[in-house]
Amino acid sequence: MANPKLSNRSRSSAVQGEIRQTKPFRSTAQEATIALLRTASIVNRALARVVEPYGLSLAQYNALRIIRGAGAGGIPTLSIRERMIEEGTTITRLLDKLEDAMLIRRERSVPDRRQVLCFVTDGGRKLLDSLDPLVNAADEDAVASLSELELERFISLLDAVRQTNAKRGAPRNAGLART
Amino acid sequence: MANPKLSNRSRSSAVQGEIRQTKPFRSTAQEATIALLRTASIVNRALARVVEPYGLSLAQYNALRIIRGAGAGGIPTLSIRERMIEEGTTITRLLDKLEDAMLIRRERSVPDRRQVLCFVTDGGRKLLDSLDPLVNAADEDAVASLSELELERFISLLDAVRQTNAKRGAPRNAGLART
DNA sequence: GGAGAATAGTTATCATAGCAACTGTTGCTA
DNA sequence: TAGCAACAGTTGCTATGATAACTATTCTCC
């Protein structure tokens, strides 16, 4: 622990209020990590509720968007996993579900027969088209309390946190995305 | 969607780089939510790796800390859930595990026999005592790239996001905490 | 060109999250 | 004070997540 950053200051804290804690947090760092995890959990569930009525989990929706983003060339299975928000190890079964639902199609790659390429089907594309505005709206809502400038700062701070954590034990410093 | 906040600016984005996306994010809000979820996922796993060697999941560790924080008076089951980071509905079974491991003790409340009060055992307290420094260090590490001032801002931004989301569909606007 | 390492996925096993239905207890109130 | 709503937990079912072991294919480089 190179930099203790112990503070125990008396700043009013929303998190402290929420948890009805008597003692203040022992460090700003601890408060920050808890606030981060807590906030993400809430946003995650809010977004999940948007797509669930359409029979998709948030992870499935995310994967589907990534596959659509790959375009006509398709995308190999593990590339999808690298780009997902939660790098679930269950990517195969997740894709199985999407394929069962006829939202994607899979076929072995021609030059490299180890790979399995994934393509979005017309049905999958149609589903995404109807979901896009809803999810975009939910994204906006989730951070609606922040101004554009605050959003930029927020993203920078998150990037910084991710940067340091990606280097060490973290699962994989790959990306995420919807595209 | 009251406030589109569409930007598509050309600012360099760490998240974009990570995901090797060709097209920029469609909105700053979308980039922020993705960065938030992604970052939390990474930090979550980093913290989980700290406690897992001791036979605890992060949620179990969190619950155990909450129970310890309640002190000699004990704490009813559902109060624990309200204060947890992830408000899992599986609180009963989570506590079952902790009880099986002799880390907590449970007994029906005297005045209100509906409640089940939870207490940390000596063993549980000892385990936490040995884990505390490790988890504190991990918390510090997770946000080590941020200065104290940045941490304060970061927490404020997270608080703001949580505030708006707690009001609507979110699970429950209760708290979280270890203590 | 063949042995072995590396890569791409899949499968098995287990623990956990979510939802909903259910039991036992207390409080309200007519 | 009987009856019903609300509260506190529990349990069953299903789906998802994490690890790790396993198969199939390709690469490497003597």
Coordinates of C-alpha atoms (C1' of nucleotides) in Angstrom, one line a residue:
Chain A
M1 CA 0.0 0.0 0.0
A2 CA 2.1 2.8 -1.2
N3 CA -0.3 5.6 -0.8
P4 CA -2.6 5.3 2.2
K5 CA -4.7 8.3 1.5
L6 CA -6.4 8.0 4.8
S7 CA -8.6 10.9 5.3
N8 CA -11.6 10.4 7.6
R9 CA -12.6 13.9 6.8
S10 CA -15.9 15.3 7.7
R11 CA -17.2 16.0 4.2
S12 CA -20.8 15.0 3.9
S13 CA -21.1 11.8 2.0
A14 CA -24.1 10.4 0.2
V15 CA -22.9 6.9 0.6
Q16 CA -22.5 7.3 4.3
G17 CA -26.0 8.6 4.5
E18 CA -27.4 5.7 2.5
I19 CA -25.8 3.1 4.7
R20 CA -26.6 4.7 8.0
Q21 CA -23.0 4.3 9.1
T22 CA -22.0 5.8 12.3
K23 CA -18.3 5.7 11.6
P24 CA -17.0 7.5 8.6
F25 CA -15.2 5.5 5.9
R26 CA -11.7 4.7 6.8
S27 CA -10.3 6.1 3.6
T28 CA -11.4 8.0 0.6
A29 CA -10.2 5.1 -1.6
Q30 CA -12.5 2.7 0.2
E31 CA -15.4 5.0 -0.2
A32 CA -14.6 5.4 -3.9
T33 CA -14.5 1.7 -4.6
I34 CA -17.7 1.0 -2.8
A35 CA -19.4 3.9 -4.5
L36 CA -18.1 2.6 -7.8
L37 CA -19.4 -0.9 -7.3
R38 CA -22.6 0.2 -5.9
T39 CA -23.4 2.7 -8.7
A40 CA -22.5 0.2 -11.4
S41 CA -24.8 -2.4 -9.8
I42 CA -27.7 0.0 -9.9
V43 CA -27.1 1.1 -13.5
N44 CA -26.5 -2.5 -14.5
R45 CA -29.9 -3.5 -13.2
A46 CA -31.6 -0.5 -14.7
L47 CA -30.2 -1.4 -18.2
A48 CA -31.0 -5.0 -17.7
R49 CA -34.7 -4.2 -17.1
V50 CA -34.8 -2.5 -20.5
V51 CA -33.7 -5.5 -22.5
E52 CA -35.2 -8.3 -20.4
P53 CA -38.7 -7.8 -21.7
Y54 CA -37.3 -8.7 -25.1
G55 CA -36.0 -12.0 -23.8
L56 CA -32.4 -10.9 -23.6
S57 CA -30.0 -10.6 -20.7
L58 CA -27.8 -7.5 -20.7
A59 CA -24.8 -9.7 -21.6
Q60 CA -26.7 -11.3 -24.5
Y61 CA -27.7 -7.9 -25.8
N62 CA -24.1 -6.7 -25.5
A63 CA -22.8 -9.7 -27.4
L64 CA -25.5 -9.2 -30.1
R65 CA -24.5 -5.6 -30.6
I66 CA -20.9 -6.6 -30.9
I67 CA -21.7 -9.2 -33.5
R68 CA -23.8 -6.7 -35.4
G69 CA -20.9 -4.3 -35.3
A70 CA -18.6 -6.8 -36.9
G71 CA -20.6 -6.6 -40.1
A72 CA -20.7 -9.0 -43.0
G73 CA -17.4 -10.5 -42.3
G74 CA -18.5 -12.0 -39.0
I75 CA -16.5 -12.2 -35.8
P76 CA -14.8 -15.1 -34.1
T77 CA -16.2 -16.3 -30.7
L78 CA -13.4 -15.2 -28.5
S79 CA -13.2 -11.8 -30.1
I80 CA -16.7 -11.2 -28.9
R81 CA -15.7 -12.2 -25.4
E82 CA -12.8 -9.8 -25.3
R83 CA -15.0 -6.9 -26.2
M84 CA -17.8 -7.6 -23.8
I85 CA -18.4 -5.5 -20.7
E86 CA -18.4 -8.6 -18.4
E87 CA -15.9 -11.0 -19.8
G88 CA -17.9 -14.0 -19.0
T89 CA -16.3 -17.3 -19.6
T90 CA -19.7 -18.6 -20.6
I91 CA -19.5 -17.1 -24.1
T92 CA -20.3 -20.4 -25.8
R93 CA -23.5 -21.0 -24.0
L94 CA -24.5 -17.4 -24.3
L95 CA -24.1 -17.6 -28.1
D96 CA -26.0 -20.9 -28.0
K97 CA -29.0 -19.1 -26.7
L98 CA -28.7 -16.4 -29.3
E99 CA -28.5 -19.0 -32.0
D100 CA -31.4 -20.9 -30.6
A101 CA -33.4 -17.7 -30.7
M102 CA -32.3 -17.3 -34.4
L103 CA -30.7 -14.0 -33.6
I104 CA -27.3 -15.1 -34.8
R105 CA -25.8 -17.7 -37.1
R106 CA -22.5 -19.4 -36.7
E107 CA -20.2 -21.2 -39.0
R108 CA -16.6 -22.5 -39.0
S109 CA -14.1 -20.2 -40.5
V110 CA -12.7 -21.2 -43.8
P111 CA -9.0 -20.5 -43.6
D112 CA -8.7 -21.3 -39.9
R113 CA -11.0 -24.1 -39.0
R114 CA -10.5 -23.5 -35.3
Q115 CA -12.5 -20.4 -35.4
V116 CA -16.2 -20.1 -35.4
L117 CA -17.5 -17.0 -37.0
C118 CA -20.7 -15.3 -35.8
F119 CA -23.1 -13.3 -37.9
V120 CA -26.2 -11.5 -36.9
T121 CA -29.4 -12.6 -38.7
D122 CA -32.1 -10.4 -40.1
G123 CA -34.1 -11.2 -37.0
G124 CA -31.3 -10.2 -34.7
R125 CA -30.8 -7.0 -36.6
K126 CA -34.5 -6.2 -36.4
L127 CA -34.5 -6.8 -32.6
L128 CA -31.5 -4.6 -32.1
D129 CA -33.0 -1.9 -34.2
S130 CA -36.1 -1.8 -32.0
L131 CA -34.0 -1.9 -28.8
D132 CA -31.4 0.7 -29.8
P133 CA -33.5 3.7 -29.0
L134 CA -34.6 2.3 -25.7
V135 CA -31.1 1.4 -24.6
N136 CA -29.7 4.7 -25.8
A137 CA -32.4 6.5 -23.8
A138 CA -31.6 4.4 -20.7
D139 CA -27.9 5.3 -21.1
E140 CA -28.8 8.9 -21.2
D141 CA -31.1 8.6 -18.2
A142 CA -28.5 6.7 -16.2
V143 CA -26.1 9.7 -16.3
A144 CA -28.7 12.4 -16.8
S145 CA -27.6 14.2 -13.6
L146 CA -24.2 14.9 -15.1
S147 CA -23.5 17.8 -17.4
E148 CA -21.6 17.1 -20.6
L149 CA -18.4 18.5 -19.0
E150 CA -18.9 16.3 -15.9
L151 CA -19.5 13.3 -18.2
E152 CA -16.1 13.9 -19.8
R153 CA -14.4 14.1 -16.4
F154 CA -16.3 11.1 -15.2
I155 CA -15.1 9.1 -18.2
S156 CA -11.5 10.2 -17.7
L157 CA -11.6 9.2 -14.1
L158 CA -13.0 5.8 -15.0
D159 CA -10.4 5.4 -17.7
A160 CA -7.7 6.1 -15.3
V161 CA -8.9 3.6 -12.8
R162 CA -9.3 1.0 -15.5
Q163 CA -5.8 1.7 -16.8
T164 CA -4.0 0.8 -13.6
N165 CA -6.2 -2.2 -12.9
A166 CA -5.8 -3.6 -16.4
K167 CA -2.1 -4.0 -16.0
R168 CA -2.0 -6.3 -13.1
G169 CA -4.2 -9.2 -12.0
A170 CA -7.3 -8.0 -13.9
P171 CA -8.9 -10.5 -16.1
R172 CA -7.7 -9.1 -19.4
N173 CA -7.0 -5.6 -20.4
A174 CA -9.1 -5.9 -23.5
G175 CA -12.0 -3.9 -24.4
L176 CA -15.7 -3.7 -24.3
A177 CA -18.2 -2.3 -26.4
R178 CA -21.3 -2.1 -28.2
T179 CA -20.8 -1.1 -31.8
Chain B
M1 CA -34.7 11.1 -23.7
A2 CA -34.7 14.6 -22.5
N3 CA -31.1 15.4 -23.0
P4 CA -29.5 13.7 -26.0
K5 CA -26.0 14.9 -25.3
L6 CA -24.9 13.6 -28.6
S7 CA -21.3 14.5 -29.2
N8 CA -19.2 12.2 -31.4
R9 CA -16.3 14.4 -30.7
S10 CA -12.8 13.5 -31.7
R11 CA -11.4 13.4 -28.1
S12 CA -9.1 10.4 -27.8
S13 CA -10.9 7.8 -25.7
A14 CA -9.3 5.0 -23.8
V15 CA -12.4 2.9 -24.0
Q16 CA -12.5 3.3 -27.8
G17 CA -9.0 2.2 -28.0
E18 CA -9.6 -0.8 -25.9
I19 CA -12.4 -2.0 -28.0
R20 CA -10.8 -1.3 -31.3
Q21 CA -13.9 0.4 -32.4
T22 CA -13.9 2.1 -35.7
K23 CA -16.9 4.3 -35.2
P24 CA -16.8 6.6 -32.2
F25 CA -19.4 6.2 -29.4
R26 CA -22.7 7.7 -30.4
S27 CA -23.0 9.7 -27.2
T28 CA -20.9 10.7 -24.3
A29 CA -23.6 9.2 -22.1
Q30 CA -23.3 5.8 -23.7
E31 CA -19.5 5.9 -23.4
A32 CA -19.9 6.8 -19.7
T33 CA -22.3 4.0 -18.8
I34 CA -20.1 1.5 -20.6
A35 CA -17.0 2.8 -18.9
L36 CA -18.7 2.7 -15.6
L37 CA -19.9 -0.9 -16.0
R38 CA -16.6 -2.1 -17.4
T39 CA -14.5 -0.4 -14.7
A40 CA -16.7 -1.8 -11.9
S41 CA -16.4 -5.2 -13.4
I42 CA -12.7 -5.1 -13.3
V43 CA -12.4 -3.7 -9.8
N44 CA -15.0 -6.2 -8.6
R45 CA -12.9 -9.1 -9.9
A46 CA -9.7 -7.7 -8.4
L47 CA -11.4 -7.4 -5.0
A48 CA -12.9 -10.9 -5.4
R49 CA -9.5 -12.4 -5.9
V50 CA -8.4 -11.0 -2.6
V51 CA -11.0 -12.7 -0.5
E52 CA -11.5 -15.8 -2.5
P53 CA -8.4 -17.5 -1.1
Y54 CA -10.1 -17.3 2.3
G55 CA -13.1 -19.1 1.1
L56 CA -15.3 -16.1 0.8
S57 CA -17.1 -14.5 -2.1
L58 CA -17.0 -10.8 -2.2
A59 CA -20.7 -10.7 -1.3
Q60 CA -20.0 -13.0 1.6
Y61 CA -17.2 -10.8 2.8
N62 CA -19.3 -7.7 2.4
A63 CA -22.2 -9.3 4.5
L64 CA -19.7 -10.4 7.1
R65 CA -18.4 -6.9 7.5
I66 CA -21.8 -5.5 7.8
I67 CA -22.7 -8.0 10.5
R68 CA -19.5 -7.2 12.4
G69 CA -20.3 -3.5 12.1
A70 CA -23.7 -4.1 13.7
G71 CA -22.0 -5.0 16.9
A72 CA -23.2 -6.9 19.9
G73 CA -26.9 -6.1 19.2
G74 CA -26.9 -8.1 16.0
I75 CA -28.6 -7.2 12.8
P76 CA -31.7 -8.5 11.2
T77 CA -31.4 -10.4 7.9
L78 CA -33.1 -8.0 5.6
S79 CA -31.1 -5.0 7.0
I80 CA -28.0 -6.7 5.8
R81 CA -29.3 -7.0 2.4
E82 CA -30.3 -3.4 2.2
R83 CA -26.7 -2.4 3.0
M84 CA -25.0 -4.7 0.7
I85 CA -23.3 -3.5 -2.5
E86 CA -25.2 -6.0 -4.6
E87 CA -28.6 -6.4 -3.2
G88 CA -28.9 -10.0 -3.9
T89 CA -32.1 -11.7 -3.1
T90 CA -30.1 -14.7 -2.1
I91 CA -29.3 -13.3 1.3
T92 CA -30.7 -16.3 3.2
R93 CA -28.5 -18.8 1.5
L94 CA -25.5 -16.5 1.6
L95 CA -25.9 -16.3 5.4
D96 CA -26.4 -20.1 5.5
K97 CA -22.9 -20.5 4.1
L98 CA -21.5 -18.1 6.6
E99 CA -23.2 -19.9 9.4
D100 CA -22.0 -23.3 8.1
A101 CA -18.5 -21.9 8.1
M102 CA -19.1 -20.8 11.8
L103 CA -18.4 -17.2 10.9
I104 CA -21.8 -16.0 12.1
R105 CA -24.5 -17.1 14.5
R106 CA -28.2 -16.5 14.0
E107 CA -31.1 -16.4 16.4
R108 CA -34.7 -15.3 16.3
S109 CA -35.3 -11.9 17.7
V110 CA -37.0 -11.8 21.1
P111 CA -39.6 -9.1 20.8
D112 CA -40.3 -9.6 17.1
R113 CA -40.1 -13.3 16.4
R114 CA -40.3 -12.7 12.6
Q115 CA -36.8 -11.3 12.6
V116 CA -33.6 -13.4 12.7
L117 CA -30.7 -11.5 14.2
C118 CA -27.2 -12.2 13.0
F119 CA -24.0 -11.9 15.0
V120 CA -20.4 -12.4 14.0
T121 CA -18.6 -15.1 15.9
D122 CA -15.1 -14.9 17.2
G123 CA -13.9 -16.9 14.2
G124 CA -15.6 -14.6 11.9
R125 CA -14.1 -11.6 13.6
K126 CA -10.7 -13.1 13.4
L127 CA -11.0 -13.9 9.7
L128 CA -12.1 -10.3 9.1
D129 CA -9.2 -8.9 11.1
S130 CA -6.8 -10.7 8.9
L131 CA -8.6 -9.7 5.7
D132 CA -9.0 -6.1 6.6
P133 CA -5.5 -4.9 5.7
L134 CA -5.6 -6.9 2.5
V135 CA -8.9 -5.5 1.3
N136 CA -8.0 -2.0 2.4
A137 CA -4.8 -2.3 0.4
A138 CA -6.7 -3.6 -2.6
D139 CA -9.1 -0.7 -2.3
E140 CA -6.2 1.7 -2.4
D141 CA -4.7 0.0 -5.3
A142 CA -7.9 0.0 -7.3
V143 CA -8.0 3.8 -7.3
A144 CA -4.3 4.4 -6.9
S145 CA -4.1 6.4 -10.1
L146 CA -6.4 9.1 -8.7
S147 CA -5.2 11.9 -6.5
E148 CA -7.1 12.6 -3.3
L149 CA -8.8 15.5 -5.0
E150 CA -9.7 13.4 -8.0
L151 CA -11.1 10.8 -5.6
E152 CA -13.4 13.3 -4.0
R153 CA -14.6 14.4 -7.4
F154 CA -15.0 10.8 -8.5
I155 CA -17.1 10.0 -5.5
S156 CA -19.2 13.1 -6.0
L157 CA -19.9 12.1 -9.6
L158 CA -20.8 8.5 -8.6
D159 CA -23.1 9.8 -5.9
A160 CA -24.8 12.0 -8.4
V161 CA -25.4 9.1 -10.8
R162 CA -26.7 7.0 -8.0
Q163 CA -29.0 9.7 -6.7
T164 CA -31.0 9.9 -9.9
N165 CA -31.1 6.3 -10.5
A166 CA -32.2 5.4 -7.0
K167 CA -35.4 7.4 -7.4
R168 CA -36.8 5.4 -10.3
G169 CA -36.8 1.8 -11.2
A170 CA -33.7 1.0 -9.3
P171 CA -33.9 -1.9 -6.9
R172 CA -34.0 0.0 -3.7
N173 CA -32.4 3.3 -2.9
A174 CA -30.9 1.9 0.3
G175 CA -27.3 1.8 1.2
L176 CA -24.3 -0.2 1.0
A177 CA -21.4 -0.6 3.2
R178 CA -18.9 -2.5 5.0
T179 CA -18.5 -1.6 8.6
Chain C
dG1 C1' 7.6 -33.3 -42.1
dG2 C1' 6.6 -34.6 -37.4
dA3 C1' 6.6 -33.6 -32.3
dG4 C1' 5.2 -30.3 -29.3
dA5 C1' 3.5 -25.8 -28.2
dA6 C1' -0.1 -22.5 -29.0
dT7 C1' -4.7 -21.1 -30.3
dA8 C1' -10.0 -21.5 -30.6
dG9 C1' -13.8 -23.3 -28.6
dT10 C1' -16.5 -26.5 -26.0
dT11 C1' -18.0 -28.9 -21.9
dA12 C1' -18.4 -30.2 -16.9
dT13 C1' -19.0 -28.8 -12.4
dC14 C1' -20.1 -25.9 -9.0
dA15 C1' -21.5 -21.5 -6.8
dT16 C1' -24.3 -17.6 -7.1
dA17 C1' -28.2 -14.2 -8.7
dG18 C1' -33.2 -13.5 -9.7
dC19 C1' -37.9 -14.3 -9.5
dA20 C1' -41.8 -15.9 -7.5
dA21 C1' -44.4 -18.6 -4.4
dC22 C1' -44.7 -19.9 0.3
dT23 C1' -44.6 -19.9 5.8
dG24 C1' -44.7 -17.8 10.1
dT25 C1' -45.4 -13.4 12.9
dT26 C1' -47.1 -9.0 14.0
dG27 C1' -50.1 -5.0 13.5
dC28 C1' -54.3 -2.8 12.4
dT29 C1' -59.0 -2.1 12.7
dA30 C1' -63.8 -2.9 12.4
Chain D
dT1 C1' -61.1 -10.2 19.2
dA2 C1' -61.4 -12.1 14.6
dG3 C1' -59.7 -11.2 10.2
dC4 C1' -56.8 -9.4 7.0
dA5 C1' -52.9 -6.8 5.4
dA6 C1' -48.1 -6.1 6.0
dC7 C1' -43.7 -7.7 7.3
dA8 C1' -39.5 -11.0 7.7
dG9 C1' -37.5 -14.7 6.0
dT10 C1' -37.2 -19.0 3.5
dT11 C1' -37.3 -22.1 -0.4
dG12 C1' -37.8 -23.9 -5.4
dC13 C1' -36.8 -23.2 -9.9
dT14 C1' -34.1 -21.4 -13.5
dA15 C1' -30.5 -18.8 -15.6
dT16 C1' -26.1 -17.1 -15.4
dG17 C1' -21.1 -16.8 -14.0
dA18 C1' -16.2 -18.7 -12.8
dT19 C1' -12.7 -22.4 -13.2
dA20 C1' -10.7 -25.7 -15.1
dA21 C1' -10.2 -29.7 -17.9
dC22 C1' -10.8 -31.3 -22.6
dT23 C1' -11.0 -31.6 -28.0
dA24 C1' -9.7 -30.0 -32.4
dT25 C1' -6.9 -27.2 -35.4
dT26 C1' -2.9 -24.6 -36.6
dC27 C1' 1.8 -22.9 -36.0
dT28 C1' 6.9 -23.5 -35.2
dC29 C1' 11.2 -25.0 -36.0
dC30 C1' 14.4 -28.4 -35.8

